[in-house]
Coordinates of C-alpha atoms and ligand atoms in Angstrom, one line a residue:
Chain A
X1 CA 65.2 91.5 84.7
X2 CA 65.0 92.0 80.5
X3 CA 61.4 91.3 79.6
X4 CA 62.0 91.3 75.1
X5 CA 58.4 91.1 73.4
X6 CA 58.6 90.3 69.5
X7 CA 61.3 92.7 68.6
X8 CA 62.0 93.2 65.6
X9 CA 64.7 95.5 63.9
X10 CA 68.0 96.0 61.0
X11 CA 69.9 97.8 58.8
X12 CA 67.8 100.7 57.1
X13 CA 65.2 98.7 55.2
X14 CA 66.6 95.6 55.7
X15 CA 65.2 92.8 58.3
X16 CA 67.1 91.1 60.4
X17 CA 65.3 90.7 63.9
X18 CA 62.0 89.1 63.0
X19 CA 60.4 88.6 66.2
X20 CA 62.1 88.2 69.1
X21 CA 60.4 87.0 73.0
X22 CA 63.1 86.7 75.6
X23 CA 63.1 87.2 78.9
X24 CA 65.6 86.6 81.3
X25 CA 66.0 86.8 85.0
X26 CA 67.3 88.0 88.6
X27 CA 70.3 85.9 88.2
X28 CA 70.3 84.4 85.6
X29 CA 72.3 83.0 82.7
X30 CA 71.5 83.0 79.3
X31 CA 73.2 81.8 76.5
X32 CA 71.2 81.9 72.4
X33 CA 73.0 79.9 70.0
X34 CA 73.3 81.0 66.6
X35 CA 75.4 80.4 63.5
X36 CA 77.2 83.0 61.5
X37 CA 74.7 85.0 60.7
X38 CA 71.8 85.1 62.4
X39 CA 71.6 88.0 63.8
X40 CA 72.8 87.1 66.9
X41 CA 75.1 90.9 67.6
X42 CA 71.8 92.0 65.4
X43 CA 70.9 91.7 68.8
X44 CA 72.4 92.7 71.3
X45 CA 73.6 95.6 69.2
X46 CA 69.5 96.8 69.4
X47 CA 68.7 95.7 72.7
X48 CA 72.4 97.9 74.1
X49 CA 69.9 101.0 71.7
X50 CA 73.0 100.7 68.1
X51 CA 70.1 100.3 65.9
X52 CA 67.0 101.1 66.5
X53 CA 63.7 98.9 67.0
X54 CA 61.4 98.9 64.3
X55 CA 58.8 96.5 66.3
X56 CA 58.3 95.8 69.5
X57 CA 59.2 96.4 73.2
X58 CA 62.4 95.9 75.0
X59 CA 61.1 96.3 79.0
X60 CA 64.6 96.3 81.5
X61 CA 63.8 96.4 85.6
X62 CA 59.8 96.5 84.5
X63 CA 60.5 100.2 82.2
X64 CA 60.8 99.9 78.1
X65 CA 63.8 100.6 76.6
X66 CA 62.1 102.1 73.2
X67 CA 64.2 105.4 72.5
X68 CA 66.9 105.4 75.2
X69 CA 70.5 105.8 73.7
X70 CA 73.0 103.1 75.2
X71 CA 74.4 105.7 76.5
X72 CA 71.7 105.9 79.3
X73 CA 71.0 102.0 79.0
X74 CA 74.9 101.3 80.2
X75 CA 73.9 103.8 82.9
X76 CA 70.1 101.9 84.1
X77 CA 73.0 99.0 84.5
X78 CA 73.6 97.2 81.3
X79 CA 76.7 95.7 80.3
X80 CA 78.1 95.5 76.7
X81 CA 81.7 93.5 75.4
X82 CA 81.0 93.4 72.1
X83 CA 82.5 91.1 69.0
X84 CA 85.8 92.4 68.1
X85 CA 86.0 93.6 71.9
X86 CA 86.9 97.0 70.7
X87 CA 89.4 98.1 72.9
X88 CA 90.6 101.5 72.7
X89 CA 93.8 100.6 70.6
X90 CA 95.7 103.4 71.4
X91 CA 95.2 104.2 75.2
X92 CA 96.5 101.6 77.8
X93 CA 95.2 98.5 79.3
X94 CA 94.8 100.8 82.9
X95 CA 93.5 103.7 80.2
X96 CA 91.2 101.3 79.3
X97 CA 90.3 100.3 83.0
X98 CA 89.5 103.5 83.3
X99 CA 87.3 103.9 81.4
X100 CA 85.9 100.6 82.3
X101 CA 85.3 102.4 85.9
X102 CA 83.2 105.6 84.7
X103 CA 79.5 104.3 86.1
X104 CA 81.7 102.5 90.0
X105 CA 80.0 103.1 92.5
X106 CA 82.9 103.1 94.4
X107 CA 86.6 105.2 93.6
X108 CA 88.7 104.1 90.3
X109 CA 91.5 102.6 92.0
X110 CA 89.9 100.5 94.7
X111 CA 87.3 99.0 91.5
X112 CA 90.3 97.9 89.4
X113 CA 92.1 96.6 91.7
X114 CA 89.7 94.2 92.9
X115 CA 89.4 93.0 89.2
X116 CA 92.3 92.6 88.4
X117 CA 92.5 89.7 91.5
X118 CA 90.3 88.5 89.1
X119 CA 92.1 88.8 85.8
X120 CA 96.1 88.6 86.4
X121 CA 97.2 88.7 83.6
X122 CA 96.3 91.9 82.6
X123 CA 98.4 92.7 85.9
X124 CA 101.8 92.5 83.6
X125 CA 100.2 94.6 80.4
X126 CA 99.2 97.2 82.2
X127 CA 100.5 100.5 81.2
X128 CA 100.8 98.7 77.8
X129 CA 98.5 99.8 74.8
X130 CA 95.3 98.1 74.0
X131 CA 95.6 97.9 70.5
X132 CA 99.2 95.4 71.6
X133 CA 97.6 92.9 72.8
X134 CA 96.6 89.5 71.9
X135 CA 93.7 88.7 70.6
X136 CA 92.8 86.7 74.1
X137 CA 94.7 89.0 75.9
X138 CA 91.7 92.0 74.9
X139 CA 89.7 89.5 75.6
X140 CA 90.5 89.0 79.3
X141 CA 90.6 92.9 78.7
X142 CA 86.0 94.4 77.5
X143 CA 85.0 91.2 80.7
X144 CA 87.3 93.2 82.9
X145 CA 86.7 96.8 81.3
X146 CA 82.4 95.6 81.6
X147 CA 83.1 94.7 85.4
X148 CA 85.0 97.9 86.0
X149 CA 81.6 99.0 85.9
X150 CA 79.6 97.5 87.7
X151 CA 76.2 96.3 85.0
X152 CA 74.0 94.7 86.8
X153 CA 72.9 92.6 83.5
X154 CA 75.7 92.2 80.4
X155 CA 75.3 91.2 77.2
X156 CA 78.7 88.9 76.1
X157 CA 79.2 88.5 72.1
X158 CA 80.4 86.1 71.6
X159 CA 83.6 86.4 73.7
X160 CA 85.4 83.1 72.8
X161 CA 85.3 84.6 69.0
X162 CA 89.6 83.3 68.0
X163 CA 90.8 82.7 71.8
X164 CA 92.2 79.4 72.7
X165 CA 90.7 77.2 75.1
X166 CA 92.8 77.7 77.7
X167 CA 91.6 81.1 77.9
X168 CA 88.5 80.1 77.2
X169 CA 88.4 78.4 80.5
X170 CA 89.9 80.9 82.0
X171 CA 87.2 82.5 80.9
X172 CA 84.3 80.3 81.7
X173 CA 86.0 80.6 85.4
X174 CA 86.5 83.6 86.4
X175 CA 82.7 83.9 84.9
X176 CA 81.4 81.7 87.3
X177 CA 82.8 83.1 90.2
X178 CA 82.0 86.7 89.3
X179 CA 78.3 86.3 88.7
X180 CA 77.8 84.9 91.6
X181 CA 79.9 87.2 93.9
X182 CA 78.0 89.6 92.3
X183 CA 74.9 87.8 91.3
X184 CA 75.6 88.7 87.4
X185 CA 72.3 88.7 85.2
X186 CA 74.0 87.3 82.2
X187 CA 72.5 87.2 78.1
X188 CA 75.5 85.7 75.8
X189 CA 75.3 84.7 72.2
X190 CA 78.1 82.7 71.1
X191 CA 78.9 79.4 68.8
X192 CA 80.9 77.7 70.7
X193 CA 79.0 74.7 72.6
X194 CA 81.7 74.0 75.1
X195 CA 81.2 77.7 77.0
X196 CA 77.5 78.2 75.9
X197 CA 76.8 75.1 77.9
X198 CA 79.4 75.8 80.0
X199 CA 78.4 78.7 81.7
X200 CA 74.6 79.2 81.0
X201 CA 71.4 77.6 83.0
X202 CA 69.3 78.0 79.7
X203 CA 69.9 77.7 76.2
X204 CA 68.5 79.4 73.2
X205 CA 68.3 78.9 69.5
X206 CA 68.3 82.2 67.1
X207 CA 67.4 81.4 62.9
X208 CA 67.3 84.3 60.4
X209 CA 66.3 86.0 63.4
X210 CA 63.6 84.5 65.0
X211 CA 64.5 82.2 68.0
X212 CA 62.9 79.4 67.0
X213 CA 63.0 77.5 69.8
X214 CA 64.3 76.7 74.3
X215 CA 67.2 74.1 74.5
X216 CA 65.5 71.2 77.1
X217 CA 67.5 72.0 80.3
X218 CA 68.8 68.4 80.5
X219 CA 70.4 68.9 77.4
X220 CA 71.9 72.5 77.5
X221 CA 73.8 71.5 80.4
X222 CA 75.7 68.7 78.3
X223 CA 77.6 69.0 75.6
X224 CA 77.7 65.2 74.3
X225 CA 73.8 65.6 74.1
X226 CA 73.9 69.9 73.2
X227 CA 76.2 68.8 70.1
X228 CA 73.6 65.6 69.3
X229 CA 70.4 68.2 69.6
X230 CA 72.3 70.5 67.6
X231 CA 73.4 68.5 64.5
X232 CA 69.2 67.7 64.4
X233 CA 68.6 71.6 64.6
Chain M
X1 CA 125.8 138.8 64.9
X2 CA 122.8 141.2 65.7
X3 CA 121.2 139.9 62.6
X4 CA 120.8 136.9 63.6
X5 CA 120.1 137.5 66.4
X6 CA 116.8 139.4 65.2
X7 CA 116.3 137.1 63.0
X8 CA 116.1 134.4 65.0
X9 CA 114.0 135.7 67.1
X10 CA 111.5 136.6 64.3
X11 CA 111.9 133.2 63.1
X12 CA 110.4 131.8 67.1
X13 CA 107.8 134.2 67.1
X14 CA 107.3 133.0 63.0
X15 CA 106.7 129.3 65.0
X16 CA 104.4 130.9 68.0
X17 CA 102.3 132.9 65.6
X18 CA 101.1 129.7 63.5
X19 CA 101.3 127.4 66.3
X20 CA 98.4 129.9 68.0
X21 CA 96.4 130.1 64.4
X22 CA 97.2 126.2 64.6
X23 CA 95.9 125.0 67.2
X24 CA 92.0 126.1 67.6
X25 CA 91.5 124.2 64.3
X26 CA 93.6 121.6 64.8
X27 CA 91.2 121.1 67.9
X28 CA 88.3 120.0 66.0
X29 CA 89.7 118.5 63.5
X30 CA 91.9 116.1 65.4
X31 CA 88.9 115.4 67.4
X32 CA 85.9 115.5 65.5
X33 CA 87.5 115.2 61.7
X34 CA 85.7 118.7 61.5
X35 CA 86.6 120.8 59.2
X36 CA 85.1 124.5 60.6
X37 CA 85.7 127.0 57.7
X38 CA 84.2 129.6 60.0
X39 CA 88.4 129.0 62.5
X40 CA 89.3 133.1 60.8
X41 CA 86.1 134.5 62.1
X42 CA 85.8 132.6 65.2
X43 CA 89.2 134.3 65.4
X44 CA 87.6 138.0 64.3
X45 CA 85.6 137.4 66.8
X46 CA 87.8 136.7 69.5
X47 CA 89.6 140.2 68.2
X48 CA 86.5 142.3 68.7
X49 CA 85.5 141.0 71.7
X50 CA 89.7 142.1 73.3
X51 CA 89.0 145.6 71.3
X52 CA 85.3 145.7 72.7
X53 CA 86.0 145.0 76.0
X54 CA 90.0 147.1 75.9
X55 CA 87.6 150.4 74.7
X56 CA 85.5 149.8 78.0
X57 CA 88.3 150.1 80.0
X58 CA 88.9 146.2 80.9
X59 CA 92.1 145.5 80.8
X60 CA 93.6 145.0 77.8
X61 CA 94.8 141.4 79.1
X62 CA 92.3 140.8 80.7
X63 CA 90.2 141.5 77.5
X64 CA 92.8 139.0 74.9
X65 CA 93.0 136.4 77.8
X66 CA 90.3 136.1 79.2
X67 CA 87.6 137.3 77.4
X68 CA 88.3 137.4 74.4
X69 CA 88.2 132.4 74.9
X70 CA 85.5 132.6 77.0
X71 CA 83.6 134.7 75.0
X72 CA 83.9 132.9 71.3
X73 CA 83.8 129.0 73.5
X74 CA 80.1 130.0 74.3
X75 CA 79.8 131.4 70.7
X76 CA 80.8 128.4 69.5
X77 CA 78.7 126.3 72.5
X78 CA 75.9 128.3 70.8
X79 CA 77.3 127.2 66.9
X80 CA 77.6 123.7 67.8
X81 CA 74.0 123.5 69.5
X82 CA 72.2 125.2 66.9
X83 CA 74.4 123.5 63.6
X84 CA 77.5 121.3 63.9
X85 CA 75.2 118.8 65.6
X86 CA 72.8 118.1 63.1
X87 CA 76.3 117.1 60.5
X88 CA 78.0 114.9 62.0
X89 CA 79.6 112.2 60.5
X90 CA 78.9 114.3 57.0
X91 CA 82.6 116.7 56.0
X92 CA 81.4 118.5 52.5
X93 CA 77.5 119.6 54.0
X94 CA 79.5 120.9 58.0
X95 CA 82.0 122.3 55.1
X96 CA 79.8 124.7 53.7
X97 CA 77.6 124.7 56.8
X98 CA 81.2 126.3 58.5
X99 CA 82.3 128.6 55.0
X100 CA 78.4 130.1 55.8
X101 CA 78.8 131.2 58.9
X102 CA 82.0 132.6 57.8
X103 CA 79.8 134.6 55.7
X104 CA 77.5 135.0 58.3
X105 CA 79.3 136.2 61.2
X106 CA 81.7 138.4 58.4
X107 CA 78.2 140.6 56.9
X108 CA 77.0 140.4 60.9
X109 CA 80.0 142.6 62.2
X110 CA 80.4 144.1 59.1
X111 CA 76.7 145.3 59.7
X112 CA 77.3 146.2 63.3
X113 CA 80.8 148.1 63.2
X114 CA 81.1 148.3 59.4
X115 CA 85.0 148.0 57.5
X116 CA 87.1 150.1 58.7
X117 CA 90.1 148.3 60.8
X118 CA 89.9 149.2 64.3
X119 CA 93.1 148.8 66.4
X120 CA 93.7 146.9 69.6
X121 CA 97.1 149.0 72.0
X122 CA 100.1 147.2 71.7
X123 CA 100.5 146.2 75.6
X124 CA 104.1 146.1 76.0
X125 CA 106.9 148.3 74.3
X126 CA 110.8 146.6 71.9
X127 CA 113.1 146.0 74.0
X128 CA 116.8 146.0 71.4
X129 CA 119.3 143.3 69.8
X130 CA 122.5 145.0 69.1
X131 CA 121.4 147.8 66.9
X132 CA 117.7 146.7 66.5
X133 CA 115.3 146.9 68.2
X134 CA 113.0 144.4 68.1
X135 CA 109.3 144.1 69.7
X136 CA 108.6 142.2 73.5
X137 CA 104.5 141.7 72.4
X138 CA 106.8 138.6 70.5
X139 CA 107.3 136.6 73.6
X140 CA 104.1 137.6 75.0
X141 CA 102.9 135.0 71.4
X142 CA 104.8 132.7 72.3
X143 CA 104.2 132.1 75.3
X144 CA 101.0 132.2 75.2
X145 CA 101.6 130.0 72.1
X146 CA 103.3 127.5 74.2
X147 CA 100.9 127.8 77.6
X148 CA 98.3 127.0 75.7
X149 CA 100.0 123.7 73.9
X150 CA 100.9 122.9 76.6
X151 CA 97.9 123.2 78.8
X152 CA 96.2 121.4 76.0
X153 CA 98.4 118.2 76.1
X154 CA 98.1 118.3 80.4
X155 CA 94.4 118.9 80.2
X156 CA 94.2 115.1 77.4
X157 CA 96.8 113.5 79.2
X158 CA 96.0 114.1 83.3
X159 CA 93.2 114.9 83.7
X160 CA 89.4 112.2 83.9
X161 CA 88.4 114.4 80.9
X162 CA 90.8 114.3 78.9
X163 CA 91.3 110.5 78.8
X164 CA 87.5 110.4 78.5
X165 CA 87.9 112.5 75.3
X166 CA 90.5 110.6 74.1
X167 CA 88.7 107.3 74.1
X168 CA 85.8 109.4 72.3
X169 CA 87.3 110.3 69.5
X170 CA 88.2 106.5 68.9
X171 CA 85.7 104.9 70.0
X172 CA 82.1 107.2 70.7
X173 CA 80.2 104.3 70.2
X174 CA 82.6 100.9 72.7
X175 CA 82.2 104.6 74.5
X176 CA 78.4 104.6 75.1
X177 CA 78.6 101.3 76.7
X178 CA 80.5 102.2 79.2
X179 CA 78.7 105.6 80.2
X180 CA 79.7 108.6 78.2
X181 CA 76.9 111.0 76.0
X182 CA 79.7 111.7 73.3
X183 CA 77.1 114.9 72.2
X184 CA 78.3 116.2 75.3
X185 CA 81.9 115.3 74.0
X186 CA 81.5 117.0 71.0
X187 CA 80.3 120.5 71.9
X188 CA 82.7 120.7 74.9
X189 CA 85.5 119.7 72.5
X190 CA 84.2 122.1 69.7
X191 CA 83.6 125.0 72.3
X192 CA 87.0 124.5 73.4
X193 CA 88.5 124.9 69.5
X194 CA 86.7 128.0 69.5
X195 CA 87.3 129.4 72.8
X196 CA 91.2 128.5 71.4
X197 CA 90.6 130.1 67.6
X198 CA 89.1 132.6 70.1
X199 CA 92.4 133.9 72.0
X200 CA 94.0 133.3 69.4
X201 CA 92.4 136.7 67.3
X202 CA 92.8 138.1 70.5
X203 CA 96.5 138.0 71.6
X204 CA 97.2 138.3 67.2
X205 CA 95.1 142.0 67.4
X206 CA 97.3 144.7 68.7
X207 CA 100.0 143.3 65.4
X208 CA 97.3 142.8 63.4
X209 CA 94.6 144.5 63.5
X210 CA 91.0 144.1 64.0
X211 CA 89.0 143.8 61.0
X212 CA 85.9 141.0 60.0
X213 CA 88.0 140.3 57.1
X214 CA 90.8 139.6 58.7
X215 CA 89.8 135.6 59.5
X216 CA 90.7 135.5 55.5
X217 CA 94.5 135.8 56.7
X218 CA 94.6 133.0 58.6
X219 CA 93.0 130.1 57.4
X220 CA 94.8 129.4 55.1
X221 CA 98.2 128.7 57.4
X222 CA 96.4 127.6 60.2
X223 CA 94.6 124.5 57.7
X224 CA 97.9 123.6 56.4
X225 CA 99.3 123.5 58.9
X226 CA 96.7 120.9 60.3
X227 CA 96.7 119.1 57.4
X228 CA 100.5 119.5 58.5
X229 CA 100.6 117.9 61.8
X230 CA 98.4 114.9 60.8
X231 CA 96.8 113.1 63.7
X232 CA 98.0 114.5 66.6
X233 CA 97.2 117.2 68.5
X234 CA 100.0 118.6 70.1
X235 CA 103.1 117.6 68.3
X236 CA 101.4 117.7 65.4
X237 CA 100.6 121.1 65.3
X238 CA 103.7 121.7 67.2
X239 CA 106.4 120.1 64.7
X240 CA 104.4 121.7 61.9
X241 CA 104.2 125.2 63.3
X242 CA 108.4 124.8 63.5
X243 CA 109.1 123.5 60.3
X244 CA 106.2 125.6 58.2
X245 CA 106.5 129.4 60.6
X246 CA 111.1 128.5 59.7
X247 CA 110.3 128.5 56.2
X248 CA 108.3 131.8 56.4
X249 CA 110.2 133.7 58.4
X250 CA 113.0 133.2 57.0
X251 CA 112.5 133.3 53.6
X252 CA 110.5 136.5 54.1
X253 CA 113.7 138.4 55.4
X254 CA 115.7 136.7 53.1
X255 CA 113.2 138.3 49.7
X256 CA 109.4 139.0 50.0
X257 CA 107.0 138.5 53.0
X258 CA 104.7 137.1 49.6
X259 CA 107.9 135.1 49.0
X260 CA 108.5 133.8 52.3
X261 CA 103.9 132.6 52.2
X262 CA 104.4 131.2 48.4
X263 CA 107.8 129.0 50.1
X264 CA 105.6 127.5 52.7
X265 CA 101.9 126.6 50.2
X266 CA 105.3 125.2 48.4
X267 CA 106.4 123.6 50.9
X268 CA 102.9 122.6 52.7
X269 CA 102.3 120.9 49.4
X270 CA 105.8 118.5 48.6
X271 CA 105.2 117.7 52.9
X272 CA 102.0 116.7 51.9
X273 CA 103.0 114.5 49.4
X274 CA 105.6 112.2 51.3
X275 CA 103.5 111.8 54.0
X276 CA 99.5 112.2 53.0
X277 CA 98.4 111.7 56.6
X278 CA 101.0 114.5 57.5
X279 CA 103.8 114.1 60.5
X280 CA 102.4 112.4 63.0
X281 CA 100.7 109.9 60.8
X282 CA 104.3 108.3 60.1
X283 CA 105.9 109.9 63.1
X284 CA 105.8 109.2 66.5
X285 CA 102.0 108.0 66.4
X286 CA 101.7 107.2 69.9
X287 CA 101.8 111.0 70.3
X288 CA 99.1 113.3 70.8
Ligands
ATP301 N1 75.8 97.4 58.9 C1 75.4 95.7 58.6 N2 74.8 96.4 56.9 C2 73.9 95.8 57.3 N3 73.7 94.2 56.8 C3 73.9 93.7 57.8 C4 75.2 95.0 58.6 N4 75.7 94.5 60.0 C5 75.0 93.2 59.4 N5 74.0 92.4 59.2 C6 73.4 91.4 58.0 O1 73.0 91.4 59.5 C7 72.8 89.7 59.2 C8 72.9 89.4 60.6 O2 74.4 89.8 61.0 P1 75.0 88.7 62.9 O3 76.0 90.0 62.8 O4 73.6 89.8 63.6 O5 75.5 88.3 62.9 P2 75.6 87.1 63.9 O6 74.7 85.9 64.4 O7 76.6 87.7 65.0 O8 77.0 86.9 62.8 P3 78.4 85.9 63.2 O9 78.4 84.9 64.4 O10 79.2 86.1 62.5 O11 78.6 87.0 64.3 C9 73.9 89.5 58.4 O12 72.9 88.6 57.5 C10 75.0 90.5 58.2 O13 75.1 90.5 56.6
MG302 MG1 78.2 88.4 65.8

């Protein structure tokens, strides 16, 4: 589904990504682990087209994304849940979801109803302005809004940042359930070991703009071994 | 008593006039944070469109209410494509560019139509308030202003396009990730603002007369009202027009129109000092 080769990008003339190689197969959940400032968000922003690539290539479904705007990438089926959630704060929760439906294949109402079934917490918040939700509720809304558009591939940027454990568990359950139902493919960047091990089939480690190694599969599935492994890196 | 009636009517017309000349500027500034210094000239183009259409035998109502906004809307579309879209996020550059555009438009219209003012007939007569006669056309201005604001409000709050516009103005990058093409939305919004300026120019043409430099008379008032209104375009424009229109007309009545304008300016300066973000920067912040 996604093939990234020797991807380079940065801010202005400051290089951040120094040649990323990675590929994600259809239906796979891939996690990327990295500490603060290692370039996780930069990678996702480049994949989504907010930052121009200065080298290498991104192929999505076999087609190069070079020069395509975020709008074009979204229309190809890439969904993006940014760090900090970026809820439209003056729009109501329902209106935020309606915005998510712009690319939906079905009509707005049934799409939102079916998503709400997976996010019951949002149900009683529909009329509230998005800015008046708690961080956790905003994160669920950002996820739900992204799913409304029916993307086949989702970029998730630190969904657990500042979120209480019970909501993290809820997100894990929801993503596993929906992922299976809809055959989603997910690329997730995280620092939270619990979240990343629960969801990802493969885990890569990003350091200073490079994927320095892949966590062996038997380690990636086990929280304790993962902690040990990460301590080692 | 009759006099109060007349003054009240004039105040209403003053408010309607300010709202009408402001709404187009407000749409472009409020949604895109672009200060369109060619706003007065867009109104001027609307006035000429009305004049030309009318002299070619087209019904005056159709000329001012339909032809003027459509023509100026198209001009706005071209201006956005050829000029403005290269300057998003660069406020000073857009001000310079639109200022240059305003000079260019004045020059162009002077070379086509000459300097002498043209007239557009007033399509309705007068009515009496007691002993006084007042122009029925004042009602037309008030009604058009209300319809323009209400129509824009309905568009923003009830339509899907309005939802997309509100979301895009708040966070264009996130809107893009949901499939919106922000450049298209900006283009449409700029054209809409231009069309509203054209409408204002057309509707005010019978009163102000039509000349290449007529825009200068409007831009300052429109600008002050936009700043005074603050972020919420409809609520802000309505409230600020109400306040400034009242002060302008009332003081003009008590003294002279010049002192009325001075009072308006003073009021605006005081208000910007107290409410730097405009009325809706402080009150009714969630309104549109
Ligand atoms: N807008 C920007 N302009 C310049 N440099 C930036 C910008 N945003 C981020 N950087 C730099 O790029 C590097 C990578 O940042 P990035 O946001 O990708 O890190 P991250 O891995 O997502 O970290 P975190 O876990 O804190 O979100 C950092 O050194 C950061 O200072
Ligand atoms: Mg980040």
